[in-house]
Tab-separated table of C-alpha atoms in Angstrom:
chain	number	residue	atom	x	y	z
D	1	VAL	CA	12.165	4.606	21.041
D	2	PHE	CA	9.909	6.266	18.429
D	3	GLN	CA	6.371	7.112	16.988
D	4	GLY	CA	5.765	5.378	13.903
D	5	ARG	CA	2.681	4.859	11.206
D	6	ILE	CA	2.714	1.234	9.822
D	7	LEU	CA	2.353	1.785	6.059
D	8	ALA	CA	3.134	-2.067	5.204
D	9	ARG	CA	3.147	-5.416	6.510
D	10	ARG	CA	5.101	-8.112	4.641
D	11	LEU	CA	6.378	-12.043	5.384
D	12	VAL	CA	10.004	-12.301	4.642
D	13	GLY	CA	10.938	-16.055	5.051
D	14	GLN	CA	10.226	-16.916	9.215
D	15	GLU	CA	10.167	-12.827	10.107
D	16	THR	CA	7.440	-10.137	9.502
D	17	ARG	CA	8.810	-6.908	8.001
D	18	TYR	CA	6.907	-3.563	8.371
D	19	GLU	CA	7.535	-0.501	6.796
D	20	VAL	CA	7.253	2.282	9.183
D	21	GLU	CA	6.660	5.921	8.703
D	22	VAL	CA	8.656	7.610	11.480
D	23	LYS	CA	7.125	10.454	12.804
D	24	THR	CA	8.719	11.423	16.123
D	25	PRO	CA	11.850	9.811	17.606
D	26	TYR	CA	12.179	9.917	21.054
D	27	ARG	CA	14.942	8.398	22.164
D	28	HIS	CA	17.621	6.912	19.682
D	29	ARG	CA	21.038	5.523	19.719
D	30	PHE	CA	21.342	5.050	16.179
D	31	PRO	CA	20.106	7.290	13.426
D	32	LEU	CA	16.561	7.090	12.081
D	33	VAL	CA	15.167	8.122	8.499
D	34	THR	CA	11.885	9.406	7.683
D	35	ARG	CA	11.113	5.627	6.393
D	36	GLU	CA	12.295	2.382	8.080
D	37	TYR	CA	11.901	-1.347	7.820
D	38	VAL	CA	11.217	-2.836	11.482
D	39	TRP	CA	11.489	-6.487	11.597
D	40	VAL	CA	10.002	-8.717	13.923
D	41	PRO	CA	11.620	-12.677	14.553
D	42	ASN	CA	8.062	-14.165	13.866
D	43	THR	CA	4.996	-14.408	11.970
D	44	CYS	CA	2.344	-15.015	14.010
D	45	SER	CA	1.781	-11.020	13.904
D	46	CYS	CA	3.236	-10.596	17.339
D	47	PRO	CA	2.820	-7.502	18.255
D	48	PRO	CA	-0.356	-7.166	16.404
D	49	LEU	CA	0.444	-4.141	14.351
D	50	ARG	CA	-2.186	-2.778	11.356
D	51	GLU	CA	-1.557	-1.075	8.548
D	52	GLY	CA	-2.484	2.473	9.090
D	53	GLY	CA	-2.230	2.277	13.052
D	54	GLU	CA	0.436	4.686	14.866
D	55	TYR	CA	2.507	3.061	17.680
D	56	LEU	CA	5.232	3.746	20.277
D	57	LEU	CA	7.770	1.473	19.390
D	58	MET	CA	10.746	0.668	21.444
D	59	ALA	CA	13.354	-1.391	18.904
D	60	ARG	CA	16.933	-2.134	18.460
D	61	GLN	CA	19.636	-1.980	16.096
D	62	HIS	CA	20.624	-5.416	15.193
D	63	VAL	CA	24.137	-5.859	13.503
D	64	ASN	CA	25.356	-9.546	12.545
D	65	TYR	CA	28.530	-10.578	13.415
D	66	GLU	CA	29.807	-10.506	9.835
D	67	ARG	CA	28.653	-6.611	9.852
D	68	THR	CA	26.514	-7.409	6.447
D	69	LEU	CA	23.416	-6.922	7.932
D	70	ASN	CA	22.284	-3.851	10.013
D	71	ARG	CA	18.474	-3.741	10.415
D	72	ILE	CA	16.069	-2.805	13.341
D	73	LEU	CA	14.506	-5.625	15.149
D	74	LEU	CA	11.730	-5.230	17.787
D	75	GLN	CA	12.048	-8.478	19.765
D	76	ASP	CA	10.103	-9.748	22.325
D	77	ASP	CA	11.685	-7.450	25.417
D	78	GLY	CA	10.662	-4.130	23.467
D	79	TYR	CA	7.292	-3.038	23.041
D	80	ALA	CA	4.682	-1.669	20.195
D	81	ARG	CA	1.416	0.040	21.928
D	82	PRO	CA	-0.722	2.526	20.019
D	83	TRP	CA	0.252	5.923	20.106
D	84	THR	CA	-1.715	8.605	22.312
D	85	PRO	CA	-1.367	12.086	22.519
D	86	ARG	CA	-0.193	12.053	26.000
D	87	GLU	CA	3.365	10.547	24.672
D	88	ASP	CA	4.291	14.196	23.730
D	89	ARG	CA	2.866	15.375	26.638
D	90	LEU	CA	5.230	12.985	28.720
């Protein structure tokens, strides 16, 4: 779970790749750097993340069986909601 600002959106094949500036990591099981790519396994803009917006994102690390692909994946069971200052207080 981390707070991030969407910098760019790009369609790559059947997936959507968001470039995200990681502002505050709240809970993480894998290391995050200040800029990450977050992948969504569809092209329908679901969840609808707009460029320049700040969101609270719950994503997973996805590593394939050959261990040649390591990325952050925002799946259907994850969530992305607009970030509010209330999140810092919690």
